[in-house]
XYZ file of N, CA and C in Angstrom:
393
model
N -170.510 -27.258 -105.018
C -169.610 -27.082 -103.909
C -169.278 -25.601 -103.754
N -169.192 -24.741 -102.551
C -169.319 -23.657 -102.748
C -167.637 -23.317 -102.649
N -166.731 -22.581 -103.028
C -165.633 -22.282 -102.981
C -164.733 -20.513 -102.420
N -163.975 -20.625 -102.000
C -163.643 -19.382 -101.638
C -162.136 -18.925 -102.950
N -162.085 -18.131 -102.876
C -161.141 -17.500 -103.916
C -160.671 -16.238 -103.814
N -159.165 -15.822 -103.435
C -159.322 -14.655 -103.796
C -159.529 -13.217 -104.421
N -160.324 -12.203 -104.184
C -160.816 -11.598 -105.133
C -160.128 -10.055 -104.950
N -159.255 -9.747 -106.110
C -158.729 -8.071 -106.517
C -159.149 -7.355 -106.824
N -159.863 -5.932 -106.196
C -160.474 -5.303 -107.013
C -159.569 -3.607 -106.992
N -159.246 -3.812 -108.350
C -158.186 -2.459 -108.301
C -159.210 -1.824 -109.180
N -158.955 -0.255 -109.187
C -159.679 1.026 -109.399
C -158.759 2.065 -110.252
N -159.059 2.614 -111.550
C -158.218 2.824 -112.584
C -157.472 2.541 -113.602
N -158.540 1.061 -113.673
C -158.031 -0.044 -114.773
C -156.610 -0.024 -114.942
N -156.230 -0.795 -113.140
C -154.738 -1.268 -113.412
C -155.197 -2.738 -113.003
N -156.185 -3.265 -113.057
C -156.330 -4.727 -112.952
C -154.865 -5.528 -114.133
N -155.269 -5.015 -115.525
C -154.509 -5.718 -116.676
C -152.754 -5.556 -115.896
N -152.497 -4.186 -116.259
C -151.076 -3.767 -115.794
C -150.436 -5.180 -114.215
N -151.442 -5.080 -113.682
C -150.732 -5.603 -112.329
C -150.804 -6.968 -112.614
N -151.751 -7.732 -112.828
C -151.898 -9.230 -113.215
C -150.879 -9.695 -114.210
N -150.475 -8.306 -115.326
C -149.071 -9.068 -116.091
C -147.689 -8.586 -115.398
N -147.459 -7.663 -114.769
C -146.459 -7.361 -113.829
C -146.307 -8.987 -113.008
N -147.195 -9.560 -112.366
C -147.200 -10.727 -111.593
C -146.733 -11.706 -112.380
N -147.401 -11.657 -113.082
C -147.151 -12.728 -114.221
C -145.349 -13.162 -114.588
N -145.043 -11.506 -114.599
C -143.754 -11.590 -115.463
C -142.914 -11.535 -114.309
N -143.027 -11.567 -112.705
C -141.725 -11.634 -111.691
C -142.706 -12.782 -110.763
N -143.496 -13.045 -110.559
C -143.603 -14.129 -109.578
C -143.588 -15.695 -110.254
N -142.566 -16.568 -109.484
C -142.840 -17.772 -110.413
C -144.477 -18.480 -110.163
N -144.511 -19.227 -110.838
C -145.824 -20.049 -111.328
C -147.045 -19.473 -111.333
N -146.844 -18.291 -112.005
C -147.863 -17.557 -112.100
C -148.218 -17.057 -113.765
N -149.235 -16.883 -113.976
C -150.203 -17.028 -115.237
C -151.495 -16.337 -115.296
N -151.612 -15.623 -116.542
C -153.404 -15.266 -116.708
C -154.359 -16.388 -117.056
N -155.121 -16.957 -116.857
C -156.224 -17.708 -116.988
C -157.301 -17.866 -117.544
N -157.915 -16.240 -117.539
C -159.022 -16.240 -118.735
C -159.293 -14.569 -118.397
N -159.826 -13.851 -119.178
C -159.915 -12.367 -119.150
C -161.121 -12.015 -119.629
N -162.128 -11.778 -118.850
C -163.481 -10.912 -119.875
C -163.368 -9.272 -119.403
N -163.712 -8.772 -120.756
C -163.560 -7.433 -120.183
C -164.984 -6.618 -120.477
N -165.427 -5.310 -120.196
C -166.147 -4.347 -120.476
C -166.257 -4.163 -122.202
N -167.391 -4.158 -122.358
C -167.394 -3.934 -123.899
C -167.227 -2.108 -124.312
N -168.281 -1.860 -125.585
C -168.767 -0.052 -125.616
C -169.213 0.076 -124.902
N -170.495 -0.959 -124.548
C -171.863 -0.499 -124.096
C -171.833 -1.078 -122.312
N -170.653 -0.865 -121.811
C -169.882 -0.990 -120.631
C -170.775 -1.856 -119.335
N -171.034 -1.197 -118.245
C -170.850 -0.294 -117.729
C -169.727 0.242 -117.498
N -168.605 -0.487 -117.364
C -167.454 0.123 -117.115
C -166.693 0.337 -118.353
N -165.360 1.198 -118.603
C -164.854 1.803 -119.343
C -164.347 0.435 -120.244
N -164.763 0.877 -121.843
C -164.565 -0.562 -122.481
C -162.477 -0.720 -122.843
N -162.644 -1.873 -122.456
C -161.520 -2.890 -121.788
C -160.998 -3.041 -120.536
N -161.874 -2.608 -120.161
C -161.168 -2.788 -118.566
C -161.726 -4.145 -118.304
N -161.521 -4.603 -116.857
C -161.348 -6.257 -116.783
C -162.914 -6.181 -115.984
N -163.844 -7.153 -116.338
C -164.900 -7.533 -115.578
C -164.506 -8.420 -114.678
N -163.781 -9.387 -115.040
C -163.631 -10.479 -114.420
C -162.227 -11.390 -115.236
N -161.225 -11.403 -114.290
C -160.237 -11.985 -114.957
C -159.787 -13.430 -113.789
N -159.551 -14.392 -114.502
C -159.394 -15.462 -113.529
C -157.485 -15.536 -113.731
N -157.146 -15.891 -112.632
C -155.492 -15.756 -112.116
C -154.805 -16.601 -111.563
N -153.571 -17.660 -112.136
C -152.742 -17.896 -110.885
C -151.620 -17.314 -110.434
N -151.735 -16.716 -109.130
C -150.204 -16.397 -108.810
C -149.419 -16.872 -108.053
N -148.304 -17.560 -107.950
C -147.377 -18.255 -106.975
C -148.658 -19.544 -106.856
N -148.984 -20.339 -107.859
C -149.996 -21.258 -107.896
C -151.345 -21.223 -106.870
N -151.466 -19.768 -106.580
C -153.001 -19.439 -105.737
C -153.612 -19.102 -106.708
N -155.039 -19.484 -107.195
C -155.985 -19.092 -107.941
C -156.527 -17.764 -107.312
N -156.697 -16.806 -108.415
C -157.170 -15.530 -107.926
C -158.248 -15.190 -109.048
N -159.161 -14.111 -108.656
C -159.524 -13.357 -109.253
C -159.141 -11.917 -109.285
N -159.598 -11.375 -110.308
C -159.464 -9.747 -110.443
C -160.443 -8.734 -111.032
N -160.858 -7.309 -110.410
C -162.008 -7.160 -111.641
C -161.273 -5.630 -111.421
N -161.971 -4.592 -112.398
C -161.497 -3.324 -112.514
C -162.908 -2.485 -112.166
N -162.986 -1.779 -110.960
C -163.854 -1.263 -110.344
C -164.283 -0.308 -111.588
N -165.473 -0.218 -112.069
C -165.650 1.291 -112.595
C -166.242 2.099 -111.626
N -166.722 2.056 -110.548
C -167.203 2.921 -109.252
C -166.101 3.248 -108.711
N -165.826 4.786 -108.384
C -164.843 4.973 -107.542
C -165.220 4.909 -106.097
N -163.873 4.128 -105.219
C -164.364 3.774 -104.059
C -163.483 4.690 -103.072
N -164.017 4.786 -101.670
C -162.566 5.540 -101.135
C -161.994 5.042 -100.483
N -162.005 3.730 -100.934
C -161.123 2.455 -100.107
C -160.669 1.744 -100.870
N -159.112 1.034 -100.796
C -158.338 0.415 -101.736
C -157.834 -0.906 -100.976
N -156.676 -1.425 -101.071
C -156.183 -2.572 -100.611
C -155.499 -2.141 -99.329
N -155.864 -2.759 -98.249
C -154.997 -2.461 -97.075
C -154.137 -3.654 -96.835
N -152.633 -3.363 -96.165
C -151.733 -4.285 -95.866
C -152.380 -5.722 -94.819
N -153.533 -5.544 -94.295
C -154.117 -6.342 -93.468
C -154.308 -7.986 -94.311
N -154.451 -7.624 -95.996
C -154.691 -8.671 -96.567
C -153.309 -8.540 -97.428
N -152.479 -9.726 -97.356
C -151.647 -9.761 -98.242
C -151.552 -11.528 -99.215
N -150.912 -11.415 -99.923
C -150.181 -12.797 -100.675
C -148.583 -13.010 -99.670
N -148.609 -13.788 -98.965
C -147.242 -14.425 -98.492
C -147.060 -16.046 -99.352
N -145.373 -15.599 -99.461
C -144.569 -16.226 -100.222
C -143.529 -16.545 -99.534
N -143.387 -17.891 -99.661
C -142.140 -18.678 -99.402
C -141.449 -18.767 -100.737
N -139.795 -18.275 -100.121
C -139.087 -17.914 -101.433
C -138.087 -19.192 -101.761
N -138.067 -19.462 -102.718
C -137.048 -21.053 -102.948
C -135.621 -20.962 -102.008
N -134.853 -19.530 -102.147
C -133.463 -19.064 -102.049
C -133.316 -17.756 -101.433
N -132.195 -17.417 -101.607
C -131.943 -16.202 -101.248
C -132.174 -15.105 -102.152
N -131.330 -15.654 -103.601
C -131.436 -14.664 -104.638
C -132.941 -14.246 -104.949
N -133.998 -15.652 -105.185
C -135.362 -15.105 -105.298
C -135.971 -14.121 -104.644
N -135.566 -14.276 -102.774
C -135.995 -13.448 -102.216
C -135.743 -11.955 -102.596
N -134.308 -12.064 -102.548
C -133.624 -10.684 -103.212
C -134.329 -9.850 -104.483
N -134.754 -11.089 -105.237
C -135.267 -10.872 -106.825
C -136.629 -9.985 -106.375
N -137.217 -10.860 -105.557
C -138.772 -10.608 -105.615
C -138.663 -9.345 -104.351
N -137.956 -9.295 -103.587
C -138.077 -7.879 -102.881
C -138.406 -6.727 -103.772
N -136.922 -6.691 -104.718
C -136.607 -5.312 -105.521
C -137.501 -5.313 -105.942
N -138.209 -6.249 -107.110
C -139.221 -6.239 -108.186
C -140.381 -5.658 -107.598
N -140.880 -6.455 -106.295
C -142.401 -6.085 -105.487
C -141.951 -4.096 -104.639
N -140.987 -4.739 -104.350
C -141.189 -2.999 -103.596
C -140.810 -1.699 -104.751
N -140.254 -1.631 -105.525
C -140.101 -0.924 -106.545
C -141.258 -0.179 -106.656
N -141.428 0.925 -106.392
C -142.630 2.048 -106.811
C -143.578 1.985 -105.632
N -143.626 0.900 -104.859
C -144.256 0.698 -103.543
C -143.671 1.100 -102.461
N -144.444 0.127 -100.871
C -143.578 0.955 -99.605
C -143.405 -0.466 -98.972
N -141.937 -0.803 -98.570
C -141.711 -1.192 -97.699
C -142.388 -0.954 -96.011
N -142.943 -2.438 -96.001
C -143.557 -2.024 -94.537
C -143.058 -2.406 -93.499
N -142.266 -3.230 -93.493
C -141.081 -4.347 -93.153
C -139.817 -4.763 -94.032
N -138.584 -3.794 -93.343
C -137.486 -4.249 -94.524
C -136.989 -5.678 -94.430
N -136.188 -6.564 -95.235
C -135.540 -7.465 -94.905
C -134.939 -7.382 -93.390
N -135.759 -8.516 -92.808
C -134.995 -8.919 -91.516
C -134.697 -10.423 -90.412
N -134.383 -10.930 -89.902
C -134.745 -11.738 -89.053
C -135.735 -10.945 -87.636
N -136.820 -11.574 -87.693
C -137.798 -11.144 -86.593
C -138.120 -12.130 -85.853
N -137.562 -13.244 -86.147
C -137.491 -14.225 -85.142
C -138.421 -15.696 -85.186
N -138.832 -15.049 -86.132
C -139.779 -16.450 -86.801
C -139.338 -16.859 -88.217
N -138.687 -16.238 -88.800
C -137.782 -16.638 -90.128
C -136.421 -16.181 -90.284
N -135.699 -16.509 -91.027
C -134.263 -16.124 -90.711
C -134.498 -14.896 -92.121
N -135.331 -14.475 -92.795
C -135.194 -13.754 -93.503
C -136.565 -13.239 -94.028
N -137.762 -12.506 -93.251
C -138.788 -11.890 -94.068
C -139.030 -10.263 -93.897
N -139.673 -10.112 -95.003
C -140.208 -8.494 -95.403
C -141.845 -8.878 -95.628
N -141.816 -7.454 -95.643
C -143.372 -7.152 -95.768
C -143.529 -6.072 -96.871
N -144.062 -5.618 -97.854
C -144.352 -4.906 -98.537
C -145.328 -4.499 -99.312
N -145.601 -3.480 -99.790
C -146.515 -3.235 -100.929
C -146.539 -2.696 -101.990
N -146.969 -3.127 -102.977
C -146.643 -3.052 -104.755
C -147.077 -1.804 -105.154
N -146.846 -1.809 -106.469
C -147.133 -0.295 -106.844
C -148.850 -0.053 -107.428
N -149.431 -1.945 -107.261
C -150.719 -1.145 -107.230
C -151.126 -1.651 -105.958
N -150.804 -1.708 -105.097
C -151.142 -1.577 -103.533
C -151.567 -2.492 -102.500
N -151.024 -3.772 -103.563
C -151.291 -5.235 -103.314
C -150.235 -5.345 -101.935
N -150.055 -6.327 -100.580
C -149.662 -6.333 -99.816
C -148.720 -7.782 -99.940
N -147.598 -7.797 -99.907
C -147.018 -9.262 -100.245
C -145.949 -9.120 -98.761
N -145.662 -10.450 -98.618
C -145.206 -11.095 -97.329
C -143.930 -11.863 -97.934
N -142.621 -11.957 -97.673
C -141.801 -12.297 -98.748
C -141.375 -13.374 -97.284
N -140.975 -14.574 -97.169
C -140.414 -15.332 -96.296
C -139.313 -16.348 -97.368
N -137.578 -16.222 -96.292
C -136.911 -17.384 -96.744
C -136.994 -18.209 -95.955
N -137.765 -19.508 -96.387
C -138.000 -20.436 -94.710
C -136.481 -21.254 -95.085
């Protein structure tokens, strides 16, 4: 069966860093399985070849580019989240925009009584909604 999944590819072996950042502020989220680069690489040994992910119970992947690219994550692709509450929302604003850029502050825009838009500090694009 052929399947679609989403796939992370961060550059500067912050694959590890960001997948446990997620881990540790988004609920139902978890690492899954981790292979990494050995000595005999190609890419820099431990960085992530292929790491399998759930976050906010979406299965993801992740790998750690060893090619530098001159293209990274654009806000066009994000993770949107429906937040249980208020406080979560609150929680998961600070936590996700922290070191990142607000692209959308907390607002009513007329389709939710409370969403933002933002991006993380490794450049992941998240969609925060209180439905």
């Amino acid at each position: 069966m052929t399947t679609a999944t989403p796939f992370l590819m961060f550059q500067g072996g912050k694959a590890q860093p960001a997948l446990d950042f997620y881990v540790a502020h988004v609920p139902d989220s978890r690492i899954d399985s981790v292979q990494r680069f050995g000595a005999d690489g190609p890419g820099p040994e431990g960085t992530i070849i292929r790491a399998h992910a759930t976050i906010a119970g979406q299965s993801v992947m992740a790998h750690d580019s060893f090619i530098a690219h001159d293209f990274d994550f654009t806000p066009s692709w994000s993770f949107y989240l429906d937040c249980a509450d208020a406080a979560e929302f609150d929680r998961l604003f600070e936590t996700l925009s922290q070191d990142g850029q607000v692209l959308m502050p907390p607002g009513n825009y007329g389709w939710s009584t409370c969403f933002a838009w933002i991006s993380d500090r490794f450049g992941v694009s998240w969609q925060l909604n209180l439905a």
